[in-house]
mmCIF file of C-alpha atoms in Angstrom:
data_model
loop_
_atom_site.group_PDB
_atom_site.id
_atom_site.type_symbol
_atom_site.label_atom_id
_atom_site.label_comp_id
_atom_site.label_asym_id
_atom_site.label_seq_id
_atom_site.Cartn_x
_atom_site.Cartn_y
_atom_site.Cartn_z
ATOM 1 C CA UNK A 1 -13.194 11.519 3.266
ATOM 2 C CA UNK A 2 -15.337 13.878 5.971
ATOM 3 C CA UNK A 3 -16.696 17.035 4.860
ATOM 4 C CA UNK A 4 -14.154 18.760 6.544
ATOM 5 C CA UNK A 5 -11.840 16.630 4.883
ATOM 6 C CA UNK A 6 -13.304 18.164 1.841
ATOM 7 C CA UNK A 7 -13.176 21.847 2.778
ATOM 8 C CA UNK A 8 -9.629 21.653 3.297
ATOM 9 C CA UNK A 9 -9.119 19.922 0.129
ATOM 10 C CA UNK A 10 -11.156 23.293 -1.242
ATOM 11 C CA UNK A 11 -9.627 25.747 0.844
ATOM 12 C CA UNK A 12 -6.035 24.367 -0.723
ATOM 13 C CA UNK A 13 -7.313 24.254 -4.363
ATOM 14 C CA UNK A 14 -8.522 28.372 -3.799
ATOM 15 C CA UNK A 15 -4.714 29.382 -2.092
ATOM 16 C CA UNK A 16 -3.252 27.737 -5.469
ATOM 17 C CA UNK A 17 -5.335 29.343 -7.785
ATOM 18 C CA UNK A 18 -4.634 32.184 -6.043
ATOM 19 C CA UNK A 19 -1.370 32.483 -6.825
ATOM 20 C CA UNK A 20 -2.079 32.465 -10.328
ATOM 21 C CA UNK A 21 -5.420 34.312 -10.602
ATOM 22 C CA UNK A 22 -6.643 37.669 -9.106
ATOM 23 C CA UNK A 23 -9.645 38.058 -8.075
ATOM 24 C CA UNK A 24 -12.676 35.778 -9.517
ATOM 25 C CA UNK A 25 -13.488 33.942 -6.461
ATOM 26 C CA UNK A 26 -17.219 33.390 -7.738
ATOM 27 C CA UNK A 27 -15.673 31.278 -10.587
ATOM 28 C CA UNK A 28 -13.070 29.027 -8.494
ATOM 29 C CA UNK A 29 -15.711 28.379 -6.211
ATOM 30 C CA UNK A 30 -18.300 27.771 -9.178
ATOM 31 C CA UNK A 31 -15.468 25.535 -10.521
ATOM 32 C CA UNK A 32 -15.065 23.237 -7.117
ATOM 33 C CA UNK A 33 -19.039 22.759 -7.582
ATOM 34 C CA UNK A 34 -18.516 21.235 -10.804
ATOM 35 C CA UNK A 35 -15.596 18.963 -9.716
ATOM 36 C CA UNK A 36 -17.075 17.897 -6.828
ATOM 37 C CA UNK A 37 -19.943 17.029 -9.169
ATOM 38 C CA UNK A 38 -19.168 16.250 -12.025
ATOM 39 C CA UNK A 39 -20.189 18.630 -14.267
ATOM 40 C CA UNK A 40 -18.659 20.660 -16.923
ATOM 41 C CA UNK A 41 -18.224 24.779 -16.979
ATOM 42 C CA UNK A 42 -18.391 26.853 -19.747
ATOM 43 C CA UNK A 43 -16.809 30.128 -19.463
ATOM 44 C CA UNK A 44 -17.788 33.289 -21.520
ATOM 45 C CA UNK A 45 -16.164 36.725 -21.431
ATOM 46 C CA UNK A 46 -14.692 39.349 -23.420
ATOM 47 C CA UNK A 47 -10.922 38.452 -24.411
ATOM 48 C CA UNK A 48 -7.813 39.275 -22.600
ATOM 49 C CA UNK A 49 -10.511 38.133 -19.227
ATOM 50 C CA UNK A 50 -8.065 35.174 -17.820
ATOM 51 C CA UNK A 51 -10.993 32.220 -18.965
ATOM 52 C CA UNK A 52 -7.883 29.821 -20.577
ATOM 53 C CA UNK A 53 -5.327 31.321 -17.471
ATOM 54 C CA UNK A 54 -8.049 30.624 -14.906
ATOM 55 C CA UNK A 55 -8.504 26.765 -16.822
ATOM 56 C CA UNK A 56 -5.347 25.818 -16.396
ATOM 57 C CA UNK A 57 -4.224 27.131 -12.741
ATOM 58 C CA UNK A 58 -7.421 25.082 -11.416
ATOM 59 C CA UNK A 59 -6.335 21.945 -13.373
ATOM 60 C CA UNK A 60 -2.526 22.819 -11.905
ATOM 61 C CA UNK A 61 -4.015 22.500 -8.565
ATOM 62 C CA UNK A 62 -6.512 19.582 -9.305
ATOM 63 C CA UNK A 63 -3.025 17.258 -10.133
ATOM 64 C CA UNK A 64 -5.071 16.166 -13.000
ATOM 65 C CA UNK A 65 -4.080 15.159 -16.353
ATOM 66 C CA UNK A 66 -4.847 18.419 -18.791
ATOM 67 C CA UNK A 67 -5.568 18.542 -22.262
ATOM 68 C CA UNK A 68 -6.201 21.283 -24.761
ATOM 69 C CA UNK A 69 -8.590 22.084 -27.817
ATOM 70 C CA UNK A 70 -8.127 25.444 -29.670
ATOM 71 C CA UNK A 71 -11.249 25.630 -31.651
ATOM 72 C CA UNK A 72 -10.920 26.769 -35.157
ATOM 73 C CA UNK A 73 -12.556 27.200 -37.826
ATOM 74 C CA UNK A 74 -11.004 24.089 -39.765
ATOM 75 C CA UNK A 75 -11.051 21.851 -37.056
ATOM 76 C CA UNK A 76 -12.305 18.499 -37.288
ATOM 77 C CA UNK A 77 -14.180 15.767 -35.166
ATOM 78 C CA UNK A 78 -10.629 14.038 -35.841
ATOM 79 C CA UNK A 79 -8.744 16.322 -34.514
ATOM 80 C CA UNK A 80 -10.722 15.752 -31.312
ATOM 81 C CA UNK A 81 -10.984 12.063 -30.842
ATOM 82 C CA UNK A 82 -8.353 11.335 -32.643
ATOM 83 C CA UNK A 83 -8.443 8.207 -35.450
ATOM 84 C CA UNK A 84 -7.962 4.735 -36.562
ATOM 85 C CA UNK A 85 -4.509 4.609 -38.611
ATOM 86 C CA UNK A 86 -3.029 1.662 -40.600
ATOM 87 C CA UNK A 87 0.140 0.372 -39.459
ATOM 88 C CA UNK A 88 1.825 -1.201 -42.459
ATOM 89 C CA UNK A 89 4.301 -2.813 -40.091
ATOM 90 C CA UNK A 90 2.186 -4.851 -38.435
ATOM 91 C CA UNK A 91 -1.031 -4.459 -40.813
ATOM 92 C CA UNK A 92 -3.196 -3.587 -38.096
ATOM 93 C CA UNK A 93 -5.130 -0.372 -37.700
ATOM 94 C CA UNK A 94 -3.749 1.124 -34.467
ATOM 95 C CA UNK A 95 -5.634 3.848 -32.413
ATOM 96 C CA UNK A 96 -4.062 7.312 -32.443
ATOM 97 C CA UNK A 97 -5.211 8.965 -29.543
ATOM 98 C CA UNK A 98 -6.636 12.604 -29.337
ATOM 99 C CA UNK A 99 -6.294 15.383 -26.913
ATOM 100 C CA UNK A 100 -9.528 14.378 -25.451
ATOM 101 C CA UNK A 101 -8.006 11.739 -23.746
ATOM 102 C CA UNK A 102 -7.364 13.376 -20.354
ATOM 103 C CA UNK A 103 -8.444 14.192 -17.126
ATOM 104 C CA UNK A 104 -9.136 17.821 -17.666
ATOM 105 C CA UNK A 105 -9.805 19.021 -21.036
ATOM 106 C CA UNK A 106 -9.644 22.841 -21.955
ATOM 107 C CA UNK A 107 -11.971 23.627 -24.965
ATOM 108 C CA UNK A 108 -10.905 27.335 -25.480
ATOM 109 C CA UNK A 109 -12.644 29.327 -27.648
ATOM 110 C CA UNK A 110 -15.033 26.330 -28.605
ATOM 111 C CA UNK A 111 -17.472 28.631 -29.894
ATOM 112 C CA UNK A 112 -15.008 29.472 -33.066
ATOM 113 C CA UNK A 113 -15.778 26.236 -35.016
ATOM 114 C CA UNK A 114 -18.872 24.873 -36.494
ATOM 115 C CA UNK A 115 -21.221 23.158 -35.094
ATOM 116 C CA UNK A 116 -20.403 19.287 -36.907
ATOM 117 C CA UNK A 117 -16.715 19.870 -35.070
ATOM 118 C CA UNK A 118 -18.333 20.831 -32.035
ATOM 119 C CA UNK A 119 -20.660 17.369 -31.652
ATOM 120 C CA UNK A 120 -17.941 15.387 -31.889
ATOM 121 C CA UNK A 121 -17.794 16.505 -27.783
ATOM 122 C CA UNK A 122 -21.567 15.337 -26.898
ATOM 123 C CA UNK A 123 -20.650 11.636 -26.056
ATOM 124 C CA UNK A 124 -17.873 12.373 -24.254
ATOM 125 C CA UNK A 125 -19.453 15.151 -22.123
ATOM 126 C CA UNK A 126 -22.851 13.246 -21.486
ATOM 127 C CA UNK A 127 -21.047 9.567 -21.314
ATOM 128 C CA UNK A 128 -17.555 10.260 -20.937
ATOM 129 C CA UNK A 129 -16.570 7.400 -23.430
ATOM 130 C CA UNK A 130 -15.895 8.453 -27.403
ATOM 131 C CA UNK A 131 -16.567 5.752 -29.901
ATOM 132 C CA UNK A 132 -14.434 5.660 -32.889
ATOM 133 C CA UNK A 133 -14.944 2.900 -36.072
ATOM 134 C CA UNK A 134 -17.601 1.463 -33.495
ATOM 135 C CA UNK A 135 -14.982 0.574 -30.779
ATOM 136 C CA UNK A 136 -15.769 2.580 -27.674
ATOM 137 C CA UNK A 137 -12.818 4.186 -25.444
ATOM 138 C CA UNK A 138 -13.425 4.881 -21.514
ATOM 139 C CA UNK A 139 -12.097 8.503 -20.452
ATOM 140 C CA UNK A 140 -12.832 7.903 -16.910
ATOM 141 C CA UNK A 141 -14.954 9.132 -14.505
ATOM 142 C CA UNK A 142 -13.144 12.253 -13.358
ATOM 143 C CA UNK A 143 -13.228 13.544 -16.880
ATOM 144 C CA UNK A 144 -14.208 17.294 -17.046
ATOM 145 C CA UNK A 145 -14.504 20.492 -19.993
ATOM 146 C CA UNK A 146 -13.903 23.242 -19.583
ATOM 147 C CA UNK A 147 -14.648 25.381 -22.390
ATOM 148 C CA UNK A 148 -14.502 28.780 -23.149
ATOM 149 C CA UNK A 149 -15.960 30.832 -25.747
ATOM 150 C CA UNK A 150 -16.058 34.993 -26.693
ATOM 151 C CA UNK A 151 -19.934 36.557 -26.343
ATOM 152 C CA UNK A 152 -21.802 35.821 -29.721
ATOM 153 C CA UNK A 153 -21.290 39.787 -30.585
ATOM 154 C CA UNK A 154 -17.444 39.340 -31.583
ATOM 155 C CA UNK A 155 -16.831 38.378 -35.104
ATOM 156 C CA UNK A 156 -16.097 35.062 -36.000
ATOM 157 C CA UNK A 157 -18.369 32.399 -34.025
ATOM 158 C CA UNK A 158 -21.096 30.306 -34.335
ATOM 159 C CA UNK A 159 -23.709 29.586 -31.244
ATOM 160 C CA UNK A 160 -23.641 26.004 -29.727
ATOM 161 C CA UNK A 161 -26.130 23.549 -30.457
ATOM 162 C CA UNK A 162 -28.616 23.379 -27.885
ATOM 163 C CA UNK A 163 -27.728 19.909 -27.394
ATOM 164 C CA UNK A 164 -24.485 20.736 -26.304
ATOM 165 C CA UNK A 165 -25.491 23.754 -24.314
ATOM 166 C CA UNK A 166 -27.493 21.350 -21.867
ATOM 167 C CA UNK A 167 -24.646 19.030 -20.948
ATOM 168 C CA UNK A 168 -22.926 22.104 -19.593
ATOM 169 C CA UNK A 169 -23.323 22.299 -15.740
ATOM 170 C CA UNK A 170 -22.658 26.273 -15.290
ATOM 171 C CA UNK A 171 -22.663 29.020 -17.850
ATOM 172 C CA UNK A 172 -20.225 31.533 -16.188
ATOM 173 C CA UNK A 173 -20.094 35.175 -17.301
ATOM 174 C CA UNK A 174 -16.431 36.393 -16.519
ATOM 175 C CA UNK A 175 -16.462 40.232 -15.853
ATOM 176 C CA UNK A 176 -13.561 42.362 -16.155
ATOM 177 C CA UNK A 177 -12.022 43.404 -12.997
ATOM 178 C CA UNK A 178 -12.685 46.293 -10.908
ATOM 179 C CA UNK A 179 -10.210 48.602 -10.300
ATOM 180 C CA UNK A 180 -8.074 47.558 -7.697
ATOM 181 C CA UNK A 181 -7.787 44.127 -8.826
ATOM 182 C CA UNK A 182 -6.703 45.410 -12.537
ATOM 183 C CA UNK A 183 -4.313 47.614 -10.562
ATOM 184 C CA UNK A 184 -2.796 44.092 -8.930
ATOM 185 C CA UNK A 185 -3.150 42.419 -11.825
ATOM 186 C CA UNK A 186 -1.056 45.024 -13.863
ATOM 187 C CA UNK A 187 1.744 45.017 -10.746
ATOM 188 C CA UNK A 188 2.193 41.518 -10.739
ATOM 189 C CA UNK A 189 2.121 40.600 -14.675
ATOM 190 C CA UNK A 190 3.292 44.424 -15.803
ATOM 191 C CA UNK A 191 7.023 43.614 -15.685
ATOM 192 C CA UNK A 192 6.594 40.323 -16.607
ATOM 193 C CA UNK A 193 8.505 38.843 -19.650
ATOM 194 C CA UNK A 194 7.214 36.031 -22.794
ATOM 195 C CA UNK A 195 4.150 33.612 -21.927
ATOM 196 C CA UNK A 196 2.661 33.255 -18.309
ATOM 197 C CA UNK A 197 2.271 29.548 -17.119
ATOM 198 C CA UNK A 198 0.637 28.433 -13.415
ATOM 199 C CA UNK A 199 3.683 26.250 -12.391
ATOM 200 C CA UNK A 200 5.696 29.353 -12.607
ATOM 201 C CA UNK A 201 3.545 31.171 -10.424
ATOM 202 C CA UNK A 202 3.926 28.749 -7.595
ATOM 203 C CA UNK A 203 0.765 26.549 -8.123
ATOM 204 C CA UNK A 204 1.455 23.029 -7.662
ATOM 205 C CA UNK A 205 -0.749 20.258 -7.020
ATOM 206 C CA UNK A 206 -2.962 19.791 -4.235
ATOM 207 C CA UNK A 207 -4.883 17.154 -5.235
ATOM 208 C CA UNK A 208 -4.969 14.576 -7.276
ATOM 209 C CA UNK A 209 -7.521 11.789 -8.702
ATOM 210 C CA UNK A 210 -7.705 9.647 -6.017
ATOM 211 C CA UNK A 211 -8.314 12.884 -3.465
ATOM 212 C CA UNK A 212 -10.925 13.986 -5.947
ATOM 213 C CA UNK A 213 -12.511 10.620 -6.276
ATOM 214 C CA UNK A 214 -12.702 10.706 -2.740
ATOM 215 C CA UNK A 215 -13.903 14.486 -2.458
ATOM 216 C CA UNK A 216 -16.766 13.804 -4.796
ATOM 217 C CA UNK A 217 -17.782 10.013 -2.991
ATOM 218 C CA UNK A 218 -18.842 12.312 0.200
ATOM 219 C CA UNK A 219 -21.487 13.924 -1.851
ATOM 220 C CA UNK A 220 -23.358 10.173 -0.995
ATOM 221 C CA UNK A 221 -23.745 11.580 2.589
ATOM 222 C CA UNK A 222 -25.161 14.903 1.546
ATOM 223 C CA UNK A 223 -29.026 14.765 2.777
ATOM 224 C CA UNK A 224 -31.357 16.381 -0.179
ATOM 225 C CA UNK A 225 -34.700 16.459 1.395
ATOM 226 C CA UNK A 226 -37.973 15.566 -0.434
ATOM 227 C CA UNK A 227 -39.160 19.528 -0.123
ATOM 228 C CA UNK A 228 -35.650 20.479 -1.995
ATOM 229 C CA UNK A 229 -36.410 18.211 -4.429
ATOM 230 C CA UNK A 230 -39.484 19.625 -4.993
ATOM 231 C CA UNK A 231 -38.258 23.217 -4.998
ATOM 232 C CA UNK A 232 -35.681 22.485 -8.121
ATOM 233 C CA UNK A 233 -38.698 20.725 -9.996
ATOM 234 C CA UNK A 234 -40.964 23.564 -9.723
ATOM 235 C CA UNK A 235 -38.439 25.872 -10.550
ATOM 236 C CA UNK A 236 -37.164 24.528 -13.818
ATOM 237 C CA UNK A 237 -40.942 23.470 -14.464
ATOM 238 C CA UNK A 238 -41.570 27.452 -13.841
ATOM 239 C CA UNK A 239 -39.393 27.853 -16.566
ATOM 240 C CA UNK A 240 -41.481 25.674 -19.387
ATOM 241 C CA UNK A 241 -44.560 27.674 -18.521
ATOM 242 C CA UNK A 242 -43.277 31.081 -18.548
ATOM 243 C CA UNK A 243 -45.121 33.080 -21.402
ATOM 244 C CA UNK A 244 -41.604 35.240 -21.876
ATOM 245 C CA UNK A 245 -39.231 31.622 -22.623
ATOM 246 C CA UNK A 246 -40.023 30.015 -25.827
ATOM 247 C CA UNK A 247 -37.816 27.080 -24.859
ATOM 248 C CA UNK A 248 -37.348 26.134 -20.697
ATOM 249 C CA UNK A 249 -35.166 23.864 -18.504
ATOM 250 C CA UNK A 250 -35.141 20.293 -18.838
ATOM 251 C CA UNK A 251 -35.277 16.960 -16.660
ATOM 252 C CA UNK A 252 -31.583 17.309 -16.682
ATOM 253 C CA UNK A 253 -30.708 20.650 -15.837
ATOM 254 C CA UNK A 254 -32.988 19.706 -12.622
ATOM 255 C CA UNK A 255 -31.010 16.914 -11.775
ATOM 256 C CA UNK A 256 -27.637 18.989 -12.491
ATOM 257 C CA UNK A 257 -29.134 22.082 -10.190
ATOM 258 C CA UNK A 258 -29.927 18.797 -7.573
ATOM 259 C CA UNK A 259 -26.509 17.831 -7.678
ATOM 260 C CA UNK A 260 -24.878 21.008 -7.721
ATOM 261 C CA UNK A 261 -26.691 22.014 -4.608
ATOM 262 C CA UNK A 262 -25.270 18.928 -3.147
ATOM 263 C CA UNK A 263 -21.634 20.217 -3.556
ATOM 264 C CA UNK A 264 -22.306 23.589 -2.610
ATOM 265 C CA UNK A 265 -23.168 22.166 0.518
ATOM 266 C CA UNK A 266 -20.366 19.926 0.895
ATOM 267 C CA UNK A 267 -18.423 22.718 0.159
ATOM 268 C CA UNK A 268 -19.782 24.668 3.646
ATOM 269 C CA UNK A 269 -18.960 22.050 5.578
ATOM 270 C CA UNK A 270 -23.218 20.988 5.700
ATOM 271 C CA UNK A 271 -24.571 17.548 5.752
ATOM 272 C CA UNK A 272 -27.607 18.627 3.718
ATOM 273 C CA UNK A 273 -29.186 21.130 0.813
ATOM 274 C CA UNK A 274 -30.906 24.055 2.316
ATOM 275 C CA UNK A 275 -33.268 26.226 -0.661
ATOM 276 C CA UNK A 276 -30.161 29.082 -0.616
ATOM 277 C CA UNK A 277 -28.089 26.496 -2.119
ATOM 278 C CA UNK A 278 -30.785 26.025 -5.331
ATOM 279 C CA UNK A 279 -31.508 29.484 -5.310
ATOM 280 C CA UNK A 280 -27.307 30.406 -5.827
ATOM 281 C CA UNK A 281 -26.482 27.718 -8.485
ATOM 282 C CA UNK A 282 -30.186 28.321 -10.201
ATOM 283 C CA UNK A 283 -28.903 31.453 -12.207
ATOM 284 C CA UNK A 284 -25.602 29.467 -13.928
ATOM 285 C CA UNK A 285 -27.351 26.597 -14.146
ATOM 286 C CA UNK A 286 -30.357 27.525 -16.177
ATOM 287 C CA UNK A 287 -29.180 30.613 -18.228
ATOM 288 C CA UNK A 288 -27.439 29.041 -21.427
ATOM 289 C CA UNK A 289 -30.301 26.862 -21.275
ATOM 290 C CA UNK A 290 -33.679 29.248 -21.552
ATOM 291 C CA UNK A 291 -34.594 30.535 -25.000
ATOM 292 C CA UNK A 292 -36.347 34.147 -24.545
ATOM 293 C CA UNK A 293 -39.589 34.451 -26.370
ATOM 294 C CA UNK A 294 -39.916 36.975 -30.135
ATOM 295 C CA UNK A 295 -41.708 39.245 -27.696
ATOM 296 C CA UNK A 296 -39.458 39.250 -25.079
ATOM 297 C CA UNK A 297 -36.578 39.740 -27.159
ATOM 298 C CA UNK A 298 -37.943 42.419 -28.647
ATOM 299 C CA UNK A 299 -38.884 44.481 -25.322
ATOM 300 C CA UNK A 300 -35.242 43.478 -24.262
ATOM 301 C CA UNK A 301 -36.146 40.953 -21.373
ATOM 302 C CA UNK A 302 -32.800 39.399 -20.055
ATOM 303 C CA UNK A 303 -32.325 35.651 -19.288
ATOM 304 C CA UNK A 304 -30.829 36.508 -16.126
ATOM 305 C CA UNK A 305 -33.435 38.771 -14.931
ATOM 306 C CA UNK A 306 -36.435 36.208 -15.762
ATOM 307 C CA UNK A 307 -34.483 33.259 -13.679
ATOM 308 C CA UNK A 308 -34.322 35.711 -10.612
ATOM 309 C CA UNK A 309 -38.208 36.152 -10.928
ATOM 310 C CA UNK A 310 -38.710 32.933 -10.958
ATOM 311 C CA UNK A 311 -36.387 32.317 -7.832
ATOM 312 C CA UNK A 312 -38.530 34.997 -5.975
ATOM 313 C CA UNK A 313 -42.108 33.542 -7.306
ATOM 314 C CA UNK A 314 -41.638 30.000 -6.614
ATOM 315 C CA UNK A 315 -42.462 29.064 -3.775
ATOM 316 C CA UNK A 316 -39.361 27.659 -0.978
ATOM 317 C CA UNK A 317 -39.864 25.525 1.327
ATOM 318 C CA UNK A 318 -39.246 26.732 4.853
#
């Protein structure tokens, strides 16, 4: 597949989505960065914000094969990965899949249920295999989360484990909409009656594994020069030395901001990272992984604020 090949592929994934979803282009497009590769997207924003709609019109498109988690507070690492059962037929013990066997899985709300429930995802996001009675399952290289979770202010959650946190490509803050786009969103789904699903919308697939297979294999011809490599390591190593972050970036989030770059580029049709690539992913990429300082915290420094210092400190190269 050419780049342009994958453009179009893009271009058709954002008029599906469309059809579904007003507004949030930033997301869709921070969503085709992920696919492309390979990373997972969590999703925070106030509720009633279109995070689970948004999910499932992009996997509509995508062609892939969706799954779905509703995190609760008595869920259990079974009731992820599913379990060993005894057949008394055949006196076996035979494998009762999960619904984290799929293409696409849609953690929604993943913040709502402990933490023990919650690390039942870190193989599967940082391997994509699960092991289960010390038999390992492949789920396949295409296999991406998307999870979404309410701000830690509403009632009811529990923060994710820092481990977890890190195997997430983008943290994405979904806004509300601005006026007009409430206005449109209100016309279209105002008269509307009973639940709203993407296929009945119009949004079909455009896509598929093999496509997407494809889409993310031309990332090998994306060109990452040895001064953008440089640039991501001193900026997430700006980020371990910065007296306001008690806790920085690591090794991986620079490889993931690496990566990411790569896509963005494929993305615009470019053979190779330029340093507005790093410097558009760096915010996502690092913020649900920086820990602000006692001191910071209390003169109400913002995550978000620090990582665009850093952009404009470190040095790019030209």
């Amino acid at each position: 597949m050419t780049l342009g090949d994958v453009r179009n592929l893009a271009n058709a994934i954002r008029a599906e989505v469309a059809k579904a979803i007003v507004g949030q282009d930033e997301m869709v497009d921070a969503l085709l960065v992920a696919m492309l590769s390979q990373g997972h997207v969590l999703l925070e924003g106030p509720p009633g914000t279109a995070k689970t709609f948004l999910a499932q019109a992009f996997s509509t498109a995508l062609g892939l094969d969706f799954g779905r988690i509703q995190f609760t507070p008595d869920l259990l690492p079974g009731d992820i990965l599913g379990s060993n059962l005894f057949n008394f037929q055949t006196s076996q013990f035979t494998l009762t899949r999960g619904p984290i066997f799929c293409e696409l899985l849609l953690a929604d709300e993943i913040n709502r249920t402990p933490p023990k429930t919650q690390a039942a995802l870190l193989e599967a996001m940082q391997e994509r295999r699960v092991t289960l009675d010390g038999e390992t399952h492949e789920l396949g290289d295409r296999f991406m989360v998307v999870a979404t979770q309410n701000p830690i202010e509403n009632q009811g959650v529990y923060p994710l484990p820092e481990a977890q946190l890190d195997r997430f490509l983008f943290k994405l803050l979904v806004p509300y909409p601005d006026e007009a786009e409430e206005t449109r969103i209100v016309t279209s789904y105002g008269s509307r009656q009973g639940p709203q699903r993407p296929a009945d919308l119009g949004v079909t697939a455009v896509a598929g594994a093999d496509k997407l297979a494809a889409a993310s294999a031309a990332l090998d011809h994306i060109t990452v020069a040895q001064e953008i490599t440089q640039y991501v390591v001193r900026l997430v190593r700006a980020t371990r030395e910065h007296a306001e972050l008690a806790v920085g970036a690591s090794p991986r989030a620079a490889v993931m901001l690496a990566n990411a770059a790569r896509a963005r580029a494929a993305l615009d049709g470019r053979a190779y990272a330029i340093p507005d690539d790093v410097k558009a992913l760096a915010v996502p990429v690092l913020r649900h992984r920086l820990t602000l300082s006692p001191a910071a915290e209390i003169e109400g420094r913002d995550i978000e604020a620090l990582v665009a210092e850093l952009i404009e400190t470190t040095e790019a190269p030209r």
